[in-house]
mmCIF file with all atom_site columns, C-alpha atoms in Angstrom:
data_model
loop_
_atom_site.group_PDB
_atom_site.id
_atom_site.type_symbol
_atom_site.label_atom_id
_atom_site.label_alt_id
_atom_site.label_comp_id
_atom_site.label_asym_id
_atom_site.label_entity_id
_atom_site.label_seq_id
_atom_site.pdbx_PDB_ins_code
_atom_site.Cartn_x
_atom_site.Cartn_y
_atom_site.Cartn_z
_atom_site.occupancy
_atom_site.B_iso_or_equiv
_atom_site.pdbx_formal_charge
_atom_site.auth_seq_id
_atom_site.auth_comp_id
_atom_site.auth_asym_id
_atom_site.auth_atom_id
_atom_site.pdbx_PDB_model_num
ATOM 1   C CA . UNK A 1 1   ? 0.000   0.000   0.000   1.00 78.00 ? 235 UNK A CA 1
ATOM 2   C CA . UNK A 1 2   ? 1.336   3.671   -1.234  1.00 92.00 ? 236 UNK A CA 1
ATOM 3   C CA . UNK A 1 3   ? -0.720  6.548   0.156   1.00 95.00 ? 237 UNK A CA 1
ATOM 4   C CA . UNK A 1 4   ? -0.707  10.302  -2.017  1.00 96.00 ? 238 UNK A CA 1
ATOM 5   C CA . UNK A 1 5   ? -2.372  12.308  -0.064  1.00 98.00 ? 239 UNK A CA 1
ATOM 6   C CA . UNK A 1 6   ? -4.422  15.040  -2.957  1.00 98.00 ? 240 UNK A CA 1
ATOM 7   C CA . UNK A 1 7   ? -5.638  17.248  -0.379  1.00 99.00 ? 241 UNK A CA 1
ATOM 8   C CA . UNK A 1 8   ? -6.593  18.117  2.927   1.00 99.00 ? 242 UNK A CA 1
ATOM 9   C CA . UNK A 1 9   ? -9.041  20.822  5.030   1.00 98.00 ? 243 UNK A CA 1
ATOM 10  C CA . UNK A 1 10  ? -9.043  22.293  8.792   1.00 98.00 ? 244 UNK A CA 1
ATOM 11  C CA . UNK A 1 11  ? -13.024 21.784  9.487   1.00 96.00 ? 245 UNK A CA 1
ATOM 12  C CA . UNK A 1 12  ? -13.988 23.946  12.321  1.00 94.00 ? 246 UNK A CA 1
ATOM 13  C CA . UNK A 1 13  ? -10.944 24.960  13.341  1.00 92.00 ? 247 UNK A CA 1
ATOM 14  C CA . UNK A 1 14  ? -9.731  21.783  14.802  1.00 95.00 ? 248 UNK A CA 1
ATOM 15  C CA . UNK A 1 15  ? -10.816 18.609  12.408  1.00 98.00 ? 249 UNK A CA 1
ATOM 16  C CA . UNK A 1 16  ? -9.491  17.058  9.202   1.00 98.00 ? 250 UNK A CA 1
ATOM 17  C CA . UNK A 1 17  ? -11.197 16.322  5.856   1.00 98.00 ? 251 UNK A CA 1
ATOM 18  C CA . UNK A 1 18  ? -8.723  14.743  3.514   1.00 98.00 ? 252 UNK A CA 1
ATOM 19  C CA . UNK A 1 19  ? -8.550  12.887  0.056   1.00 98.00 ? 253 UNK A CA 1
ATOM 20  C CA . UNK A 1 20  ? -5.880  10.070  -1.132  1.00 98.00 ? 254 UNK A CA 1
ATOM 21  C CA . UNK A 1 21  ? -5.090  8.100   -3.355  1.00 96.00 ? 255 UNK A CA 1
ATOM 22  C CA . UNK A 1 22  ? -3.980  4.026   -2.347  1.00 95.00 ? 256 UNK A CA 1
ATOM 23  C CA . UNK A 1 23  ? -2.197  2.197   -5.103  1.00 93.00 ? 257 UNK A CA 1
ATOM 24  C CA . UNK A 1 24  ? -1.620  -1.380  -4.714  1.00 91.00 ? 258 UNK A CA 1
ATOM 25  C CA . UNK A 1 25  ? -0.427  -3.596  -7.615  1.00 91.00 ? 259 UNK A CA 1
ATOM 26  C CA . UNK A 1 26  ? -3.057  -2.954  -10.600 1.00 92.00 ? 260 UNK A CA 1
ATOM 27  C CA . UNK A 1 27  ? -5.112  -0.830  -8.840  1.00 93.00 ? 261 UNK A CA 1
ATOM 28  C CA . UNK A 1 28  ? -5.879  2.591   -7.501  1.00 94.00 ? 262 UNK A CA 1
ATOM 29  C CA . UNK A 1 29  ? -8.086  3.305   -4.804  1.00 96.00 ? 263 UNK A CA 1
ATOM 30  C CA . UNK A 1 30  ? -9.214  7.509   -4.265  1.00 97.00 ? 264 UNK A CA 1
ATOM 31  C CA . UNK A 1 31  ? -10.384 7.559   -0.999  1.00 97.00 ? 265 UNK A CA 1
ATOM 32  C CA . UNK A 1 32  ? -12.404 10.504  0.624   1.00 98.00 ? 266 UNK A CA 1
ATOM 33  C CA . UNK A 1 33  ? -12.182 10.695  4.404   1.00 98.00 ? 267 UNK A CA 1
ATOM 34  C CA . UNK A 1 34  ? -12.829 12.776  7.411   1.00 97.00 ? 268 UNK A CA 1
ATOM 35  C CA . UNK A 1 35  ? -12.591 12.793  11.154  1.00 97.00 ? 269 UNK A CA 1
ATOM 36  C CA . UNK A 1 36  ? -13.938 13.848  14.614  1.00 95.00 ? 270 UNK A CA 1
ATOM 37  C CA . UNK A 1 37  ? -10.457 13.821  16.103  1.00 97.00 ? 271 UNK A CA 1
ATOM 38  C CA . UNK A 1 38  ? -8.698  16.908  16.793  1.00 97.00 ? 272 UNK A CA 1
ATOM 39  C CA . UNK A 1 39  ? -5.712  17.374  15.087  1.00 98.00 ? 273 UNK A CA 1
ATOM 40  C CA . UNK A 1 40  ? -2.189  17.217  16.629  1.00 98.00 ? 274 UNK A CA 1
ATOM 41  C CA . UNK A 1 41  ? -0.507  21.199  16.822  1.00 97.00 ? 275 UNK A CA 1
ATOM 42  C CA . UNK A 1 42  ? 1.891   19.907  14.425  1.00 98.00 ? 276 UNK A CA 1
ATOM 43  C CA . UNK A 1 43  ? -0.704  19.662  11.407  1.00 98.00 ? 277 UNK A CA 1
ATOM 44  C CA . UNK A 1 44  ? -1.299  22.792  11.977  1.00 97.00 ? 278 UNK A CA 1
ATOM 45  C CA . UNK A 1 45  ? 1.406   24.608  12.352  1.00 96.00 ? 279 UNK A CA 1
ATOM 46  C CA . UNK A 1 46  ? 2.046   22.634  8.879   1.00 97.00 ? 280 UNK A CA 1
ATOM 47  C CA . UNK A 1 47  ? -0.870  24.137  7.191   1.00 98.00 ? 281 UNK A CA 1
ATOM 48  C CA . UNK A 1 48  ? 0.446   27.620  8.238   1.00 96.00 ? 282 UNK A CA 1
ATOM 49  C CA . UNK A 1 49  ? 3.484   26.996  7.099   1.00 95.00 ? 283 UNK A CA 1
ATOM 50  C CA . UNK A 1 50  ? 1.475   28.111  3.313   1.00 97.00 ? 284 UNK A CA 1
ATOM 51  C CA . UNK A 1 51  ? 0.599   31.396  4.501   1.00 96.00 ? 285 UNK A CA 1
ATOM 52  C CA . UNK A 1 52  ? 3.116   33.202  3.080   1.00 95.00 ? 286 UNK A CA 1
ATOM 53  C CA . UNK A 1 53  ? 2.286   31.700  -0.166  1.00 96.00 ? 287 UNK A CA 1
ATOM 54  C CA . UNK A 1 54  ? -1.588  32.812  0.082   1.00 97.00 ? 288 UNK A CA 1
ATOM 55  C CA . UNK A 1 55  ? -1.090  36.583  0.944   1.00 96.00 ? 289 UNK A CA 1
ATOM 56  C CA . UNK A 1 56  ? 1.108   36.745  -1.979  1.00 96.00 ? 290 UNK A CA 1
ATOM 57  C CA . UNK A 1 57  ? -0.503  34.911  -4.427  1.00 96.00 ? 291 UNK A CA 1
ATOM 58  C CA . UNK A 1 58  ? -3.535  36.666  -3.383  1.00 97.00 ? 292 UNK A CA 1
ATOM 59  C CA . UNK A 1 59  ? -2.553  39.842  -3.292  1.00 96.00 ? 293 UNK A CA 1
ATOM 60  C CA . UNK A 1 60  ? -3.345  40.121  0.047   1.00 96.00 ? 294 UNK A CA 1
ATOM 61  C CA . UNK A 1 61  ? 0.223   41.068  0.510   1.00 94.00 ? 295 UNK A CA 1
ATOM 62  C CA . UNK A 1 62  ? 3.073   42.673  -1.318  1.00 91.00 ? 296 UNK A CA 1
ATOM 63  C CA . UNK A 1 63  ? 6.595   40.917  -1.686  1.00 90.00 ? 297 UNK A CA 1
ATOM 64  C CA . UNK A 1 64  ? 8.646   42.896  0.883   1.00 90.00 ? 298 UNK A CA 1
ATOM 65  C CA . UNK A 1 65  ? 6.252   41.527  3.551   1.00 88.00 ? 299 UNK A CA 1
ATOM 66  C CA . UNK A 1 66  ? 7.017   38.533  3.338   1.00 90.00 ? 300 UNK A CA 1
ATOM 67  C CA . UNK A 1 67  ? 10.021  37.713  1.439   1.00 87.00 ? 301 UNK A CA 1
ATOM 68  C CA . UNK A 1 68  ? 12.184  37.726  4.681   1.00 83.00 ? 302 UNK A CA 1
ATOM 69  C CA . UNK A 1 69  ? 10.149  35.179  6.538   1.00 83.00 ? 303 UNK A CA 1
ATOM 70  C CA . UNK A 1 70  ? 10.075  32.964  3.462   1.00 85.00 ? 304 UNK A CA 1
ATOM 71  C CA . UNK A 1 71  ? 14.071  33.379  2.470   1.00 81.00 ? 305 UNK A CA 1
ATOM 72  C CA . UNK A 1 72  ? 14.893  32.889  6.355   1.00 71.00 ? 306 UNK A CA 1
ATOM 73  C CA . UNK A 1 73  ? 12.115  30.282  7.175   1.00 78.00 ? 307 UNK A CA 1
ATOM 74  C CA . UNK A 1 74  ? 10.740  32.428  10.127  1.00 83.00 ? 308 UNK A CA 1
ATOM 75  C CA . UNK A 1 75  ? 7.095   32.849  11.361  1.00 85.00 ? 309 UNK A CA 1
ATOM 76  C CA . UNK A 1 76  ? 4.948   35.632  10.231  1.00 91.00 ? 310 UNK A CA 1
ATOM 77  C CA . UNK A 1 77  ? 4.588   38.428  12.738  1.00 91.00 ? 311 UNK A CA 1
ATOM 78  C CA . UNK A 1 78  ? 1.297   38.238  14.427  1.00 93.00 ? 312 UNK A CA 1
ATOM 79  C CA . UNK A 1 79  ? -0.317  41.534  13.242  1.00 92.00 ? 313 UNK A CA 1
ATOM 80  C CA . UNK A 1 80  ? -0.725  38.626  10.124  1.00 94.00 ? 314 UNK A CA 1
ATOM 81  C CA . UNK A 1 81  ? -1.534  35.782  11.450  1.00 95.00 ? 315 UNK A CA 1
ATOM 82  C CA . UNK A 1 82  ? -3.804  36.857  13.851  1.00 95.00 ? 316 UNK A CA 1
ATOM 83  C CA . UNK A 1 83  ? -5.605  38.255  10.705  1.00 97.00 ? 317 UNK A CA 1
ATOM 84  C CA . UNK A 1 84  ? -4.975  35.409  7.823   1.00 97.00 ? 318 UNK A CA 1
ATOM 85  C CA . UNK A 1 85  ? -5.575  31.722  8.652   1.00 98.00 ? 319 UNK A CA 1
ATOM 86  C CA . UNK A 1 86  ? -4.813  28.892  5.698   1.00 98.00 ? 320 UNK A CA 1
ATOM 87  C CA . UNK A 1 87  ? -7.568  26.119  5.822   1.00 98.00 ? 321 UNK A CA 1
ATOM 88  C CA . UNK A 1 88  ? -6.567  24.301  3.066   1.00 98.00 ? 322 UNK A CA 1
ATOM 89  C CA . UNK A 1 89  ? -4.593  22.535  -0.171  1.00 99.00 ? 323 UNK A CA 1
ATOM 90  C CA . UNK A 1 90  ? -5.273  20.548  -2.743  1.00 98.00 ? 324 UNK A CA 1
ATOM 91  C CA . UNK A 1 91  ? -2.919  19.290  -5.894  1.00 98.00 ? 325 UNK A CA 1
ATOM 92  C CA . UNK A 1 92  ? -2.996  17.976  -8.797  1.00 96.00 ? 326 UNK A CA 1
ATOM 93  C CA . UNK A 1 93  ? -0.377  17.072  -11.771 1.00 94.00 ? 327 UNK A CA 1
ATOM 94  C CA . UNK A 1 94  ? -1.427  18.474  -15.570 1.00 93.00 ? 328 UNK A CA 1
ATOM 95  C CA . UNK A 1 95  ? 1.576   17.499  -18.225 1.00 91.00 ? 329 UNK A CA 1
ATOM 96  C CA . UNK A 1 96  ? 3.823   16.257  -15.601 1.00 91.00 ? 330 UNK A CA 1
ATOM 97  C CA . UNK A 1 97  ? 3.846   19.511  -13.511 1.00 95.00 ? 331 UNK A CA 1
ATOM 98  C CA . UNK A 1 98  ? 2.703   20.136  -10.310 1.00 97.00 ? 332 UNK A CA 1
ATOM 99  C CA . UNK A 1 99  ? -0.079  22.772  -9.430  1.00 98.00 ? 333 UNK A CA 1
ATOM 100 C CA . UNK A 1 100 ? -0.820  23.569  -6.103  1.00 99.00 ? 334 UNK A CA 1
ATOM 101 C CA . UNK A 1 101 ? -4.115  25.371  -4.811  1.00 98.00 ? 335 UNK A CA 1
ATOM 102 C CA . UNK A 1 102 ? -4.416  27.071  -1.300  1.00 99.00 ? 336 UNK A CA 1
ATOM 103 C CA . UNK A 1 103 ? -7.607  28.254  0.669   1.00 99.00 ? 337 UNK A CA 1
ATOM 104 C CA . UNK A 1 104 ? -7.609  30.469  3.711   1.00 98.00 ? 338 UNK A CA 1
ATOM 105 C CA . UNK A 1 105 ? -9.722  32.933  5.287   1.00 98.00 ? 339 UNK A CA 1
ATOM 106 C CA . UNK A 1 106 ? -8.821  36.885  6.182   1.00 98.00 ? 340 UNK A CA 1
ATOM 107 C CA . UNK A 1 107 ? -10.851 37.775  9.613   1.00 97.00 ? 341 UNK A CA 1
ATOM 108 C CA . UNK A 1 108 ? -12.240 41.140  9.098   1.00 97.00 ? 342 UNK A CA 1
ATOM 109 C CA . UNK A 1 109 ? -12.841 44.106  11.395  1.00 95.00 ? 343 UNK A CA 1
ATOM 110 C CA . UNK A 1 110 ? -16.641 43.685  11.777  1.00 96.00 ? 344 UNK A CA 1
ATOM 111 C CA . UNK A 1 111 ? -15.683 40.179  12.765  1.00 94.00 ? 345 UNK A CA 1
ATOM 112 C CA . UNK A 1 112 ? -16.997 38.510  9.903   1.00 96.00 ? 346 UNK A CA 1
ATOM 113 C CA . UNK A 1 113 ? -14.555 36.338  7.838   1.00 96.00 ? 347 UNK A CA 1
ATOM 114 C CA . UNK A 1 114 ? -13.853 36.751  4.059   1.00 98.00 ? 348 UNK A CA 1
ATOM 115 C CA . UNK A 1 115 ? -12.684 33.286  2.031   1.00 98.00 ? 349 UNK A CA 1
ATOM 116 C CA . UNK A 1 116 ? -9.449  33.397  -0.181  1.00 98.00 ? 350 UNK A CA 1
ATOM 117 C CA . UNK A 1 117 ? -9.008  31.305  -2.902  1.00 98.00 ? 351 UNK A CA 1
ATOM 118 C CA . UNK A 1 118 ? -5.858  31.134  -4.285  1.00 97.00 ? 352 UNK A CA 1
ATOM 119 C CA . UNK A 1 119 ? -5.145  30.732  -8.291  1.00 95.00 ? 353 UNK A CA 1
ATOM 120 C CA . UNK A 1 120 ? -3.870  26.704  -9.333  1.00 97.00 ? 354 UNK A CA 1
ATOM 121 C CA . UNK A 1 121 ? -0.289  27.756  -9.475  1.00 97.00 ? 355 UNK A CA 1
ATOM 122 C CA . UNK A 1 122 ? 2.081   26.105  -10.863 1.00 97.00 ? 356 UNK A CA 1
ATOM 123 C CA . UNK A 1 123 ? 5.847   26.887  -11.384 1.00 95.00 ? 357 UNK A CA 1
ATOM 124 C CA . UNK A 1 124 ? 5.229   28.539  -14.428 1.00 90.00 ? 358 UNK A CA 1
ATOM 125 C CA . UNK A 1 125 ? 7.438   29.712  -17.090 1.00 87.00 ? 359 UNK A CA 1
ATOM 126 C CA . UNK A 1 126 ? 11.042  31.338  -16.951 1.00 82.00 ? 360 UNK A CA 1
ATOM 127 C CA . UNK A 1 127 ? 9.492   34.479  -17.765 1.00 85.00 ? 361 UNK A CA 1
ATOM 128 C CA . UNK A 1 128 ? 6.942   34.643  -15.086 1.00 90.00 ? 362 UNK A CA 1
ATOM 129 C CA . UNK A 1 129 ? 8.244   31.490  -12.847 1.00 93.00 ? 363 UNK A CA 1
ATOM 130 C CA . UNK A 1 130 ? 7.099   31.880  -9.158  1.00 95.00 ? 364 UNK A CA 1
ATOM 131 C CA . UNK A 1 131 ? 10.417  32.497  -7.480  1.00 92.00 ? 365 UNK A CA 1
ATOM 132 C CA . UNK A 1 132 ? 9.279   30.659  -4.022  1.00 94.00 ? 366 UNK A CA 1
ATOM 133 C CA . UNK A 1 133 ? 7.674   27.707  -5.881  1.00 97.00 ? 367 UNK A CA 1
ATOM 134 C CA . UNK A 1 134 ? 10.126  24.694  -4.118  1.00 96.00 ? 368 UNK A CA 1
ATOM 135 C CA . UNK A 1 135 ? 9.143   26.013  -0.496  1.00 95.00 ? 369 UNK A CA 1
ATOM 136 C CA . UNK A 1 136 ? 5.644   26.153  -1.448  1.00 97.00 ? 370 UNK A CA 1
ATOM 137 C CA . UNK A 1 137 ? 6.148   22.415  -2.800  1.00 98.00 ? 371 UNK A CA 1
ATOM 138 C CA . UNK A 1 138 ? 8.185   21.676  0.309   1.00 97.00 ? 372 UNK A CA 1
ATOM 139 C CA . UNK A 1 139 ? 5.373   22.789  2.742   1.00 97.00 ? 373 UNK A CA 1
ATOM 140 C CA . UNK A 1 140 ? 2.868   20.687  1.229   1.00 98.00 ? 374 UNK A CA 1
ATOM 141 C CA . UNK A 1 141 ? 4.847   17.803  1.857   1.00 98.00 ? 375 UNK A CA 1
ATOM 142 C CA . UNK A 1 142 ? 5.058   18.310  5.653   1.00 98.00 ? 376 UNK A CA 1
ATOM 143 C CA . UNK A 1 143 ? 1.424   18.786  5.356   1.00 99.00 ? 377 UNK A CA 1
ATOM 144 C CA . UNK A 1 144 ? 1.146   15.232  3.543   1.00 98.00 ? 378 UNK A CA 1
ATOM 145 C CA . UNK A 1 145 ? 3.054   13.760  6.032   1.00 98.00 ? 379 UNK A CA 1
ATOM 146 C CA . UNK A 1 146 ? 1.455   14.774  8.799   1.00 98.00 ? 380 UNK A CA 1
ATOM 147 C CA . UNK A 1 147 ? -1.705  14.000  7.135   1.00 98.00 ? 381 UNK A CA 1
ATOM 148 C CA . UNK A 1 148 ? 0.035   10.061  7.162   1.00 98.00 ? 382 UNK A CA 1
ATOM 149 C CA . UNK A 1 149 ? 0.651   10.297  10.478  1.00 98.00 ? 383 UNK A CA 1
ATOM 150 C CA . UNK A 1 150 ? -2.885  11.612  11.190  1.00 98.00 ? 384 UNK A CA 1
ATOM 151 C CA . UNK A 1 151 ? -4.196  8.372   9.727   1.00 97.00 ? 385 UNK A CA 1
ATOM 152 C CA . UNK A 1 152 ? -1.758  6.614   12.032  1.00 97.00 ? 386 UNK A CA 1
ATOM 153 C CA . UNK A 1 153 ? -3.354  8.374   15.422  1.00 96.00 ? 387 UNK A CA 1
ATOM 154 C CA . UNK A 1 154 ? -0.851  11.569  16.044  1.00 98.00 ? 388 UNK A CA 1
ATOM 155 C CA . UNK A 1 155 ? -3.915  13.681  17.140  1.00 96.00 ? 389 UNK A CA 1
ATOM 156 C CA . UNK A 1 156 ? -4.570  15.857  20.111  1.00 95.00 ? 390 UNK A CA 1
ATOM 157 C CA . UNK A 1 157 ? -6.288  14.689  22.812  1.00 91.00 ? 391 UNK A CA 1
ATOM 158 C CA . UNK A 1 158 ? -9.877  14.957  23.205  1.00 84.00 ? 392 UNK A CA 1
ATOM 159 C CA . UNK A 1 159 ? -11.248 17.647  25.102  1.00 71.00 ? 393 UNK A CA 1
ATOM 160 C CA . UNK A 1 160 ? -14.560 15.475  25.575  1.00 54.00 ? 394 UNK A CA 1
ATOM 161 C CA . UNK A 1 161 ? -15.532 12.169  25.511  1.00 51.00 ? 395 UNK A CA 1
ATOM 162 C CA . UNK A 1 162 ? -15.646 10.353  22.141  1.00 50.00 ? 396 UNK A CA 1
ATOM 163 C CA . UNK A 1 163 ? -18.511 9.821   20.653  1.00 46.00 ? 397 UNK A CA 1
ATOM 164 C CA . UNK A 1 164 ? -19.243 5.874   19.333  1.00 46.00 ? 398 UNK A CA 1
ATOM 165 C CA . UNK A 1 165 ? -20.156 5.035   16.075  1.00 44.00 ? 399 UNK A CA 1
ATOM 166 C CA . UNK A 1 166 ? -22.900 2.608   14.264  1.00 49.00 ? 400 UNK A CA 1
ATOM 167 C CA . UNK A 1 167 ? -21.590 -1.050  13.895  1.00 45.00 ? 401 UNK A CA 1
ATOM 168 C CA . UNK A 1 168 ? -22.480 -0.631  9.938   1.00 46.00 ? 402 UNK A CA 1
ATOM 169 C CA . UNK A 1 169 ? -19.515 -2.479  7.825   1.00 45.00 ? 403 UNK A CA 1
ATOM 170 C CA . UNK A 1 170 ? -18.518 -0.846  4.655   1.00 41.00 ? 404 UNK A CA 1
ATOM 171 C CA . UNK A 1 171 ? -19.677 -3.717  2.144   1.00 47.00 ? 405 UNK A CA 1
ATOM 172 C CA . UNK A 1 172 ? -18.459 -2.953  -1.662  1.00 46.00 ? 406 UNK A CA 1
ATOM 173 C CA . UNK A 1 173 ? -20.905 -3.949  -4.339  1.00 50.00 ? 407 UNK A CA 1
ATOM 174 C CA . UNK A 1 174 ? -20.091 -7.254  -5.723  1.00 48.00 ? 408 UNK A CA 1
ATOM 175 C CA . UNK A 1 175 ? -20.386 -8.195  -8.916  1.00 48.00 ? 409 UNK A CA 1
ATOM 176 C CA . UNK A 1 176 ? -22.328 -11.744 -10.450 1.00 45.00 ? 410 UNK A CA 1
ATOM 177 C CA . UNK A 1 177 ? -18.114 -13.322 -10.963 1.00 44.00 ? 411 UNK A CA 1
ATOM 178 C CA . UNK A 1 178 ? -16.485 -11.744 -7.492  1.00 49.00 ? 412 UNK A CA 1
ATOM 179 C CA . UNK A 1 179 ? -12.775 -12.375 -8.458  1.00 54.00 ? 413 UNK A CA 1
ATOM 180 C CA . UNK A 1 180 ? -10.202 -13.225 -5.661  1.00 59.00 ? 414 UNK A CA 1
ATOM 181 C CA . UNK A 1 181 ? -8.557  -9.808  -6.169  1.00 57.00 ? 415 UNK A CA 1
ATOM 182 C CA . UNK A 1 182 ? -12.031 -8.503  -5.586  1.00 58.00 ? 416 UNK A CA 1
ATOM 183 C CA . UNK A 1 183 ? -12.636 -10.793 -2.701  1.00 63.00 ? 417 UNK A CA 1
ATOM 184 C CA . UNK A 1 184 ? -9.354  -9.669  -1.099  1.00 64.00 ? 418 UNK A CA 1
ATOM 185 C CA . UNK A 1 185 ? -9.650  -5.901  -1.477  1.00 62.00 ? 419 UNK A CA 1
ATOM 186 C CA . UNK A 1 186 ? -13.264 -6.512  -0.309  1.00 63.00 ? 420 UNK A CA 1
ATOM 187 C CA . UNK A 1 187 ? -11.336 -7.759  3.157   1.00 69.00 ? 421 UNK A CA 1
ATOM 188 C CA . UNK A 1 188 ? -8.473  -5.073  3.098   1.00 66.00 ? 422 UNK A CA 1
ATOM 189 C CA . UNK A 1 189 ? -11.332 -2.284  3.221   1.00 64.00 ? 423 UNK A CA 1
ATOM 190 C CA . UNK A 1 190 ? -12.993 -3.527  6.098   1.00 69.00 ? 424 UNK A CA 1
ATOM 191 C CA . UNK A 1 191 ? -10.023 -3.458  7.851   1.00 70.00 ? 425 UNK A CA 1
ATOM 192 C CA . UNK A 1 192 ? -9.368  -0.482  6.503   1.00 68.00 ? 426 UNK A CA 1
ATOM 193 C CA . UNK A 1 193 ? -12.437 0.929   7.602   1.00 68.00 ? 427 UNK A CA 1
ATOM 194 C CA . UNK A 1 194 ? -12.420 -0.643  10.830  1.00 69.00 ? 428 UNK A CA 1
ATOM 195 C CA . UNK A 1 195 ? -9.140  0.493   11.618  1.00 71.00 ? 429 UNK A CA 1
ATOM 196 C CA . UNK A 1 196 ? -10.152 4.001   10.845  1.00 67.00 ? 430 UNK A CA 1
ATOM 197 C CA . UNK A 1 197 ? -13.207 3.975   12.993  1.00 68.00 ? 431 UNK A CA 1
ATOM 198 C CA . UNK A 1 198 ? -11.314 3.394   16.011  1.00 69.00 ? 432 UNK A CA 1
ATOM 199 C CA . UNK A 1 199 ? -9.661  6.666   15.269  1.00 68.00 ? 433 UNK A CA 1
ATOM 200 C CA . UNK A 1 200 ? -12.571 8.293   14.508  1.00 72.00 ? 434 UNK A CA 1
ATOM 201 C CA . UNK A 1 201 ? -12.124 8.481   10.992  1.00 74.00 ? 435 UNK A CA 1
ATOM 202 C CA . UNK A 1 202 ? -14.894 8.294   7.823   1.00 71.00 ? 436 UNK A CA 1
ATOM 203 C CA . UNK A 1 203 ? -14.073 7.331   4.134   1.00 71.00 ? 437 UNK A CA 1
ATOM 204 C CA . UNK A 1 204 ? -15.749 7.201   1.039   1.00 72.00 ? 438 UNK A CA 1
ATOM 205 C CA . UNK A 1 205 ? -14.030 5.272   -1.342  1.00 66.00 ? 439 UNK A CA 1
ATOM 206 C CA . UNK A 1 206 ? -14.096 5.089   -5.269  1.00 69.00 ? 440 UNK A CA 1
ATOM 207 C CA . UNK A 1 207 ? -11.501 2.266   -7.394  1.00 64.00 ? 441 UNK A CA 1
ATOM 208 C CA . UNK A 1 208 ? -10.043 3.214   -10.438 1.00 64.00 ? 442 UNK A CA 1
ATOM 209 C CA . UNK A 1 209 ? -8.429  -0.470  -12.141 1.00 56.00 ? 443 UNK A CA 1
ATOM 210 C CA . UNK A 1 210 ? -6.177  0.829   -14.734 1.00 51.00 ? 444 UNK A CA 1
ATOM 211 C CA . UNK A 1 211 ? -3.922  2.322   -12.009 1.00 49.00 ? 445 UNK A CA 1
ATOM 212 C CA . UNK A 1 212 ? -0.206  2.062   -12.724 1.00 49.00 ? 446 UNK A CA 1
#
C-alpha cells in the first residue's frame, strides 16, 4: 500500500477532511475521508506553514512583507496571522507539472470572515516562474506527512468524551463473478475501515483499475 495524499481541510478549526489516493499492484483506490479527532498542533502549524504563499498569491500582501520570513524560514509576525488563517490545499499534476491550490480565510474588522481562494499555481514559465515555488512544494509535503501520520493516530487529545459510532460495515458492491482480487480488497477495506473507525475516521471510497 502507497498513500498520495491530494488534499486536505481544517473543518472547524480543529478537524481534518482529507482525500488520497492508495495504489496497490493494478489498482488505484481515491479515498475521501474525514474525522472527529482533533488534530495534533503539528498539522497545523504545517498548514500555516502556506501562509506566506496565500497573501502573496492573493494579493493580500506585497513581496517585501514577506520575502524575509520565506528566504529565512521564520514565522509571520502576528499583526498577520492573527488576521490570515490557511484552511486548506489541494494538488494535482497536468503534463507532468505540479499545481498547487491554497484556501484560507482573512478575519475582518466587523468580525466577519472573508474566504481566499488562491489561483492553481504552478511553477510557471522562466518568464513569469514563481520564485518561491520549491518552499511552497516543500510545505505541502510536511502537510502530507502529517496528514500520514494523522491516519496513524498523532492527534490531540480529546477535550470530551468520544462519541461511538454505528456497527455498519462498509460492504463494496459485488459483482455476479467476485474475483479473488475482488474478494481480497473486499477484506483489506474492512479493515481499513475498521481500523479508521477506532480513530474516529470516515471514508468514502471510489476504485479506479487501470492504475499504474
Amino acid at each position: 500500500m502507497e498513500i498520495h495524499v491530494k488534499s486536505a481541510e481544517i473543518r472547524s478549526r480543529l478537524f481534518l477532511k482529507w482525500s488520497y489516493e492508495d495504489h496497490q499492484p493494478g489498482r488505484k483506490d481515491s479515498i475521501k475521508a474525514d474525522s472527529d479527532a482533533p488534530i495534533h498542533e503539528d498539522l497545523h502549524n504545517a498548514f500555516q506553514a502556506l501562509l506566506p504563499h496565500l497573501l502573496l498569491l492573493t494579493e493580500q500582501k506585497q513581496k517585501p512583507d514577506v520575502v524575509k520570513q520565506l528566504d529565512l524560514d521564520k514565522p509571520l509576525p502576528e499583526e498577520i496571522t492573527n488576521k490570515f488563517k490557511v484552511t486548506g490545499f489541494s494538488t494535482e499534476e497536468k503534463n507532468g507539472e505540479i499545481f498547487v491550490k491554497i484556501t484560507g480565510v482573512r478575519h475582518l474588522n466587523t468580525g466577519k470572515n472573508l474566504a481566499l481562494t488562491m489561483p492553481s499555481t504552478g511553477r510557471g514559465s522562466k518568464e513569469n516562474e514563481y520564485e518561491f515555488f520549491d518552499k511552497m512544494i516543500d510545505a505541502v509535503e510536511t502537510i502530507k506527512a502529517e496528514v500520514v501520520a494523522f491516519m496513524d493516530g498523532k492527534q490531540a487529545e480529546r477535550a470530551q468524551p468520544e462519541i461511538g459510532f454505528d456497527d455498519e460495515e462498509f460492504e463494496p458492491e459485488e459483482s455476479e463473478a467476485e474475483s479473488d482480487a475482488a474478494m481480497d480488497a473486499k477484506e483489506s477495506f474492512k479493515k481499513l475501515k475498521k481500523d479508521l473507525k477506532k480513530k474516529g475516521m470516515s471514508i468514502e471510497v471510489t476504485t479506479s483499475s487501470d492504475a499504474a
